[in-house]
Amino acid sequence: QIGVSKYFIVSDRPIYDLGLVKKVTEGLESAGIEVSGQYLEVLQDAQLEDVKKCAETIKASGAEGIIAIGGGSVIDTAKAANILFSEGGDLVEDYSGANTLTRPLKPLVVIPTTAGTGSEVTKVAVIYDEENKEKLGFPDKYLLPDIAVLDPEMTLSLPAKMTAATGMDALTHAVEAFVGIEASPISDAFASGAIELVMNHLVSATENGDDIEARGGMLIAATMAGIAFSHSMCGCVHGMAHATGAYYRVPHGVANGILLPYGMEYNFEEISEKLAKLAPVMTPGQNGLSEEDAARKTIDAVRQLTAKLNQLGALPTRLRDVGVPENGLQTIAEGAVNDGTSFYNPREVDEEQLLPYIQQAY
């Protein structure tokens, strides 16, 4: 339907080595669609230099569109490379800020191999600036992929640690979208649906990677959470996680998993009513509770989930366990204040007020 007969594939080495790129390539070629080349050098975080190299390789291949096969870093690399592939120029100098594009880009098809980022249904690419140690967001409606293919078979080989981390990323998207200042009945429906799916399926998917039902449930959860936060944005948990990743190279989902309950505590006075509404989803069978008790139960449910994932050896629960130095906690608080997510947080993000919660996470 898109009308493209020549695609370029963006992925990474681990995904290639698992045979997932070959599976897609063979499927395309059997349908008469040409694969003009592959870029497989995407790292843990999508990086500026990779985006430039990727775009140059796509352009040289004569491709008409892009297929991204991978997790959030692969998808974000493909999105950002598509800007340069379609329009040329310099990513930072020409496209910094929001909504800088004036027309649709070349077709982009996304096949996620993790269940967490929701990048397959969002209009933003997050790219790491290694020189300045910061994560740059490029939000634009024209970055939204044309097609997202959710195939749980593409996630069966995802290791337990990656399953847990990306799953906590999805949960964080959903919770922050549900309690955010931009929330609406539409975003609430997607967010609460995603939360229920995560609570029902994340432990099973982590414990038994071959559980196709759990894998499918998590893929749908990630996509629903991606749609939810596209409507209502994220808050201070993501601000802290972005800083933790930028300065101390902690994977995004791991940082979110550690910091989520502390961000919920920081915002508690402003979001207790919304948190209470999540209690039946997070802790079924708890009836007749006061609003505050129900809200506390919701935070407890997050802690119990991360504790279970920790027991499985799949998720750290402390910043000290992922290499963050104690003298770096102030840096994380400062980074969170300066992050774009601060504008959407239910409580004003103040460096000194946020710091004690980060210290508790240490």
Short mmCIF file of C-alpha atoms in Angstrom, two decimals:
data_model
loop_
_atom_site.label_atom_id
_atom_site.label_comp_id
_atom_site.label_asym_id
_atom_site.label_seq_id
_atom_site.Cartn_x
_atom_site.Cartn_y
_atom_site.Cartn_z
CA GLN A 1 0.00 0.00 0.00
CA ILE A 2 2.90 2.36 0.66
CA GLY A 3 4.16 1.73 -2.85
CA VAL A 4 7.85 1.24 -2.05
CA SER A 5 9.75 -1.46 -3.92
CA LYS A 6 13.22 -0.88 -2.43
CA TYR A 7 13.79 -0.74 1.34
CA PHE A 8 16.90 -0.19 3.45
CA ILE A 9 17.11 -2.04 6.79
CA VAL A 10 18.38 -0.40 10.00
CA SER A 11 19.18 -2.77 12.89
CA ASP A 12 22.05 -3.78 15.19
CA ARG A 13 24.54 -6.65 15.38
CA PRO A 14 22.81 -8.68 18.12
CA ILE A 15 19.50 -8.61 16.22
CA TYR A 16 21.31 -9.59 13.02
CA ASP A 17 23.14 -12.44 14.76
CA LEU A 18 19.80 -13.80 16.04
CA GLY A 19 18.63 -14.18 12.44
CA LEU A 20 15.77 -11.69 12.77
CA VAL A 21 17.03 -9.43 9.98
CA LYS A 22 17.33 -12.45 7.68
CA LYS A 23 13.75 -13.46 8.47
CA VAL A 24 12.43 -10.04 7.40
CA THR A 25 14.74 -9.79 4.39
CA GLU A 26 13.64 -13.18 3.06
CA GLY A 27 10.00 -12.25 3.54
CA LEU A 28 10.42 -9.01 1.63
CA GLU A 29 12.35 -10.60 -1.21
CA SER A 30 9.79 -13.39 -1.58
CA ALA A 31 7.19 -10.65 -2.10
CA GLY A 32 9.27 -9.02 -4.83
CA ILE A 33 10.56 -6.16 -2.67
CA GLU A 34 14.26 -5.35 -2.93
CA VAL A 35 16.49 -4.77 0.11
CA SER A 36 19.06 -2.20 -0.96
CA GLY A 37 21.34 -2.48 2.08
CA GLN A 38 21.68 -2.71 5.85
CA TYR A 39 23.08 -0.54 8.63
CA LEU A 40 23.86 -2.66 11.70
CA GLU A 41 26.11 -0.42 13.81
CA VAL A 42 23.52 1.07 16.19
CA LEU A 43 24.82 1.16 19.78
CA GLN A 44 23.08 1.13 23.22
CA ASP A 45 21.82 4.68 22.67
CA ALA A 46 21.11 6.23 19.29
CA GLN A 47 24.07 8.59 18.72
CA LEU A 48 24.54 11.64 16.51
CA GLU A 49 27.47 10.22 14.56
CA ASP A 50 25.60 6.95 13.92
CA VAL A 51 22.59 8.87 12.59
CA LYS A 52 24.79 10.71 10.11
CA LYS A 53 26.56 7.54 8.91
CA CYS A 54 23.27 5.68 8.67
CA ALA A 55 21.64 8.42 6.57
CA GLU A 56 24.61 8.55 4.20
CA THR A 57 24.51 4.77 3.73
CA ILE A 58 20.76 4.79 3.06
CA LYS A 59 21.09 7.56 0.50
CA ALA A 60 23.96 5.81 -1.29
CA SER A 61 21.94 2.59 -1.53
CA GLY A 62 19.19 4.12 -3.66
CA ALA A 63 16.49 3.07 -1.20
CA GLU A 64 12.96 4.49 -1.33
CA GLY A 65 12.06 3.72 2.29
CA ILE A 66 13.40 2.38 5.59
CA ILE A 67 12.58 -0.64 7.75
CA ALA A 68 13.80 -0.50 11.36
CA ILE A 69 14.18 -3.84 13.16
CA GLY A 70 15.14 -3.48 16.81
CA GLY A 71 14.58 -1.69 20.08
CA GLY A 72 14.26 1.99 20.85
CA SER A 73 17.81 2.93 19.85
CA VAL A 74 17.46 1.30 16.44
CA ILE A 75 14.05 2.87 15.86
CA ASP A 76 15.20 6.33 16.96
CA THR A 77 18.31 6.06 14.78
CA ALA A 78 16.11 5.20 11.81
CA LYS A 79 13.72 8.08 12.55
CA ALA A 80 16.52 10.64 12.82
CA ALA A 81 18.38 9.23 9.81
CA ASN A 82 15.16 9.51 7.84
CA ILE A 83 15.22 13.27 8.42
CA LEU A 84 18.66 13.55 6.81
CA PHE A 85 17.86 10.94 4.15
CA SER A 86 14.69 12.79 3.13
CA GLU A 87 15.68 16.42 3.67
CA GLY A 88 19.48 16.59 4.02
CA GLY A 89 21.25 19.06 6.28
CA ASP A 90 22.63 18.73 9.82
CA LEU A 91 20.47 17.12 12.49
CA VAL A 92 21.36 19.47 15.35
CA GLU A 93 21.87 22.71 13.43
CA ASP A 94 18.85 22.39 11.15
CA TYR A 95 16.29 20.34 13.12
CA SER A 96 16.73 21.14 16.82
CA GLY A 97 13.53 22.13 18.58
CA ALA A 98 10.03 20.87 17.95
CA ASN A 99 8.09 20.50 14.70
CA THR A 100 10.84 21.77 12.40
CA LEU A 101 9.80 19.59 9.44
CA THR A 102 7.41 20.96 6.84
CA ARG A 103 6.41 17.81 4.93
CA PRO A 104 6.25 14.02 5.21
CA LEU A 105 9.51 12.06 5.15
CA LYS A 106 10.28 8.88 3.21
CA PRO A 107 8.25 5.83 4.30
CA LEU A 108 9.35 4.21 7.57
CA VAL A 109 8.22 0.75 8.71
CA VAL A 110 9.08 -0.32 12.26
CA ILE A 111 9.32 -3.86 13.66
CA PRO A 112 10.11 -3.67 17.40
CA THR A 113 12.16 -6.48 18.94
CA THR A 114 11.71 -5.17 22.49
CA ALA A 115 8.49 -4.39 24.34
CA GLY A 116 9.03 -1.09 26.06
CA THR A 117 9.96 2.11 24.28
CA GLY A 118 6.75 2.54 22.27
CA SER A 119 8.92 4.31 19.70
CA GLU A 120 7.04 2.49 16.95
CA VAL A 121 4.03 4.76 17.60
CA THR A 122 5.62 8.00 18.79
CA LYS A 123 6.59 11.17 16.98
CA VAL A 124 9.91 11.72 18.72
CA ALA A 125 13.50 10.52 18.27
CA VAL A 126 15.87 10.71 21.25
CA ILE A 127 19.53 10.93 20.21
CA TYR A 128 22.57 10.90 22.49
CA ASP A 129 25.06 13.75 22.11
CA GLU A 130 28.25 12.07 23.32
CA GLU A 131 30.32 15.27 23.25
CA ASN A 132 27.98 17.21 25.56
CA LYS A 133 26.68 14.17 27.49
CA GLU A 134 23.02 14.91 26.94
CA LYS A 135 20.04 13.31 25.27
CA LEU A 136 18.44 15.43 22.55
CA GLY A 137 14.78 15.07 21.68
CA PHE A 138 13.51 15.71 18.16
CA PRO A 139 9.69 15.79 18.32
CA ASP A 140 7.82 16.14 15.04
CA LYS A 141 4.59 14.68 13.69
CA TYR A 142 6.40 13.64 10.52
CA LEU A 143 8.60 11.23 12.51
CA LEU A 144 5.63 8.97 13.21
CA PRO A 145 6.27 5.62 11.45
CA ASP A 146 3.96 4.65 8.60
CA ILE A 147 3.51 1.07 9.84
CA ALA A 148 4.30 -0.67 13.13
CA VAL A 149 4.45 -4.48 13.00
CA LEU A 150 3.91 -6.13 16.39
CA ASP A 151 5.12 -9.71 16.11
CA PRO A 152 5.77 -11.46 19.44
CA GLU A 153 8.02 -13.99 17.68
CA MET A 154 10.47 -11.13 17.10
CA THR A 155 10.81 -10.72 20.90
CA LEU A 156 11.18 -14.38 21.96
CA SER A 157 14.98 -14.18 22.07
CA LEU A 158 15.05 -11.02 24.19
CA PRO A 159 17.12 -11.81 27.33
CA ALA A 160 15.45 -11.61 30.76
CA LYS A 161 17.29 -8.43 31.77
CA MET A 162 16.26 -6.63 28.59
CA THR A 163 12.70 -7.94 28.95
CA ALA A 164 12.45 -6.55 32.49
CA ALA A 165 14.10 -3.22 31.68
CA THR A 166 12.06 -2.49 28.55
CA GLY A 167 8.91 -3.63 30.32
CA MET A 168 9.55 -1.14 33.13
CA ASP A 169 10.06 1.54 30.48
CA ALA A 170 6.57 0.76 29.16
CA LEU A 171 5.11 0.85 32.68
CA THR A 172 6.78 4.20 33.36
CA HIS A 173 5.38 5.64 30.13
CA ALA A 174 1.91 4.49 31.10
CA VAL A 175 1.99 5.66 34.72
CA GLU A 176 3.45 9.07 33.87
CA ALA A 177 0.95 9.49 31.03
CA PHE A 178 -1.92 8.61 33.37
CA VAL A 179 -0.98 11.12 36.07
CA GLY A 180 0.47 13.86 33.82
CA ILE A 181 -0.99 17.34 33.50
CA GLU A 182 -1.88 16.76 29.84
CA ALA A 183 -3.85 13.57 30.57
CA SER A 184 -7.25 13.11 28.94
CA PRO A 185 -9.88 10.34 28.88
CA ILE A 186 -8.26 9.02 25.69
CA SER A 187 -4.72 8.87 27.11
CA ASP A 188 -6.11 7.46 30.38
CA ALA A 189 -7.75 4.57 28.51
CA PHE A 190 -4.53 3.65 26.70
CA ALA A 191 -2.38 4.16 29.81
CA SER A 192 -4.53 2.12 32.21
CA GLY A 193 -4.88 -0.63 29.59
CA ALA A 194 -1.11 -0.74 29.20
CA ILE A 195 -0.58 -0.85 32.97
CA GLU A 196 -2.93 -3.83 33.34
CA LEU A 197 -1.12 -5.71 30.56
CA VAL A 198 2.30 -5.05 32.13
CA MET A 199 1.13 -6.20 35.55
CA ASN A 200 -0.31 -9.36 34.01
CA HIS A 201 2.53 -10.27 31.67
CA LEU A 202 5.92 -8.74 32.54
CA VAL A 203 6.96 -11.27 35.19
CA SER A 204 5.87 -14.18 32.98
CA ALA A 205 7.73 -12.80 29.95
CA THR A 206 10.86 -12.31 32.08
CA GLU A 207 10.64 -15.72 33.74
CA ASN A 208 9.80 -17.66 30.59
CA GLY A 209 10.96 -15.97 27.41
CA ASP A 210 9.12 -18.52 25.25
CA ASP A 211 5.72 -17.52 26.65
CA ILE A 212 4.25 -16.19 23.41
CA GLU A 213 1.10 -14.89 25.11
CA ALA A 214 3.14 -12.88 27.63
CA ARG A 215 5.40 -11.60 24.85
CA GLY A 216 2.39 -10.50 22.83
CA GLY A 217 0.80 -8.86 25.85
CA MET A 218 3.96 -6.86 26.52
CA LEU A 219 4.25 -5.73 22.89
CA ILE A 220 0.69 -4.42 22.97
CA ALA A 221 1.33 -2.81 26.36
CA ALA A 222 4.39 -0.98 25.02
CA THR A 223 2.47 0.29 22.02
CA MET A 224 -0.53 1.39 24.10
CA ALA A 225 1.80 3.17 26.52
CA GLY A 226 3.55 4.83 23.58
CA ILE A 227 0.23 6.14 22.30
CA ALA A 228 -0.69 7.28 25.83
CA PHE A 229 2.43 9.35 26.41
CA SER A 230 2.28 10.75 22.89
CA HIS A 231 -0.96 12.38 24.06
CA SER A 232 -0.05 13.39 27.61
CA MET A 233 3.77 13.25 27.75
CA CYS A 234 6.05 12.01 30.55
CA GLY A 235 7.26 13.59 33.80
CA CYS A 236 10.13 13.73 36.26
CA VAL A 237 10.86 9.99 36.24
CA HIS A 238 11.88 10.31 32.62
CA GLY A 239 13.77 13.51 33.41
CA MET A 240 15.81 11.68 36.05
CA ALA A 241 16.26 8.64 33.80
CA HIS A 242 17.45 10.76 30.88
CA ALA A 243 20.09 12.39 33.09
CA THR A 244 21.10 9.03 34.59
CA GLY A 245 21.55 7.60 31.11
CA ALA A 246 23.34 10.61 29.69
CA TYR A 247 25.87 11.01 32.51
CA TYR A 248 26.33 7.45 33.75
CA ARG A 249 25.33 5.36 30.72
CA VAL A 250 22.60 3.48 32.58
CA PRO A 251 20.17 1.86 30.10
CA HIS A 252 16.95 3.88 29.93
CA GLY A 253 14.58 1.11 31.00
CA VAL A 254 16.79 0.18 33.95
CA ALA A 255 16.89 3.80 35.12
CA ASN A 256 13.11 4.08 34.81
CA GLY A 257 12.61 0.83 36.71
CA ILE A 258 14.74 2.07 39.60
CA LEU A 259 13.33 5.60 39.72
CA LEU A 260 9.60 5.10 39.01
CA PRO A 261 8.38 4.61 42.61
CA TYR A 262 10.44 7.58 43.81
CA GLY A 263 9.03 9.85 41.11
CA MET A 264 5.54 8.73 42.13
CA GLU A 265 6.37 9.59 45.75
CA TYR A 266 7.72 13.02 44.74
CA ASN A 267 4.46 13.82 42.94
CA PHE A 268 2.21 12.11 45.52
CA GLU A 269 0.25 15.13 46.79
CA GLU A 270 -0.63 16.17 43.23
CA ILE A 271 -1.44 12.71 41.84
CA SER A 272 -2.93 10.71 44.73
CA GLU A 273 -6.44 10.87 43.24
CA LYS A 274 -5.23 9.47 39.91
CA LEU A 275 -3.04 6.86 41.61
CA ALA A 276 -6.03 5.67 43.62
CA LYS A 277 -7.89 5.01 40.36
CA LEU A 278 -5.08 2.65 39.34
CA ALA A 279 -5.31 0.56 42.51
CA PRO A 280 -7.92 -1.90 41.12
CA VAL A 281 -5.62 -2.51 38.12
CA MET A 282 -2.39 -2.69 40.10
CA THR A 283 -3.66 -4.56 43.17
CA PRO A 284 -6.93 -6.38 42.35
CA GLY A 285 -9.20 -7.29 45.28
CA GLN A 286 -8.38 -4.23 47.39
CA ASN A 287 -11.78 -2.70 48.15
CA GLY A 288 -13.03 -0.02 50.49
CA LEU A 289 -9.70 1.81 50.81
CA SER A 290 -9.38 5.55 51.35
CA GLU A 291 -7.99 7.55 48.46
CA GLU A 292 -4.60 7.91 50.13
CA ASP A 293 -4.38 4.22 51.04
CA ALA A 294 -5.37 3.16 47.53
CA ALA A 295 -2.75 5.51 46.07
CA ARG A 296 -0.11 4.06 48.42
CA LYS A 297 -1.11 0.55 47.34
CA THR A 298 -0.42 1.55 43.73
CA ILE A 299 3.12 2.63 44.57
CA ASP A 300 3.58 -0.53 46.64
CA ALA A 301 2.54 -2.60 43.63
CA VAL A 302 5.32 -1.00 41.57
CA ARG A 303 7.84 -1.76 44.32
CA GLN A 304 6.63 -5.37 44.55
CA LEU A 305 6.95 -5.76 40.78
CA THR A 306 10.52 -4.44 40.71
CA ALA A 307 11.39 -6.59 43.75
CA LYS A 308 10.11 -9.69 41.94
CA LEU A 309 12.12 -8.81 38.83
CA ASN A 310 15.14 -8.25 41.07
CA GLN A 311 14.64 -11.69 42.65
CA LEU A 312 14.74 -13.14 39.13
CA GLY A 313 18.12 -11.45 38.64
CA ALA A 314 16.66 -9.30 35.87
CA LEU A 315 16.45 -5.77 37.30
CA PRO A 316 18.59 -3.73 39.73
CA THR A 317 16.61 -1.67 42.23
CA ARG A 318 19.32 0.78 43.38
CA LEU A 319 21.33 3.44 41.55
CA ARG A 320 24.48 2.26 43.35
CA ASP A 321 24.04 -1.13 41.68
CA VAL A 322 24.33 0.34 38.17
CA GLY A 323 27.49 2.36 38.67
CA VAL A 324 26.06 5.74 39.64
CA PRO A 325 28.44 7.45 42.08
CA GLU A 326 26.95 8.99 45.22
CA ASN A 327 28.43 12.36 44.31
CA GLY A 328 26.54 12.18 41.00
CA LEU A 329 23.06 12.32 42.52
CA GLN A 330 23.02 16.14 42.47
CA THR A 331 23.94 15.98 38.79
CA ILE A 332 20.91 13.77 38.12
CA ALA A 333 18.64 16.22 39.98
CA GLU A 334 20.04 19.12 37.99
CA GLY A 335 19.63 17.21 34.72
CA ALA A 336 16.02 16.36 35.54
CA VAL A 337 15.18 20.03 36.10
CA ASN A 338 16.63 20.93 32.70
CA ASP A 339 14.94 18.04 30.88
CA GLY A 340 11.96 18.80 28.64
CA THR A 341 9.76 16.39 30.61
CA SER A 342 9.82 18.81 33.57
CA PHE A 343 7.27 21.00 31.81
CA TYR A 344 4.70 18.20 31.99
CA ASN A 345 5.33 16.97 35.53
CA PRO A 346 2.39 17.37 37.94
CA ARG A 347 4.64 19.04 40.54
CA GLU A 348 7.23 21.69 39.76
CA VAL A 349 10.58 19.95 39.39
CA ASP A 350 12.87 21.64 41.89
CA GLU A 351 16.46 20.42 42.15
CA GLU A 352 16.76 20.56 45.94
CA GLN A 353 13.30 19.13 46.56
CA LEU A 354 13.85 16.27 44.10
CA LEU A 355 17.32 15.36 45.38
CA PRO A 356 16.17 13.50 48.57
CA TYR A 357 14.06 11.15 46.42
CA ILE A 358 17.05 10.40 44.19
CA GLN A 359 19.11 9.78 47.33
CA GLN A 360 16.48 7.29 48.50
CA ALA A 361 16.90 5.48 45.17
CA TYR A 362 20.64 5.24 45.74
#
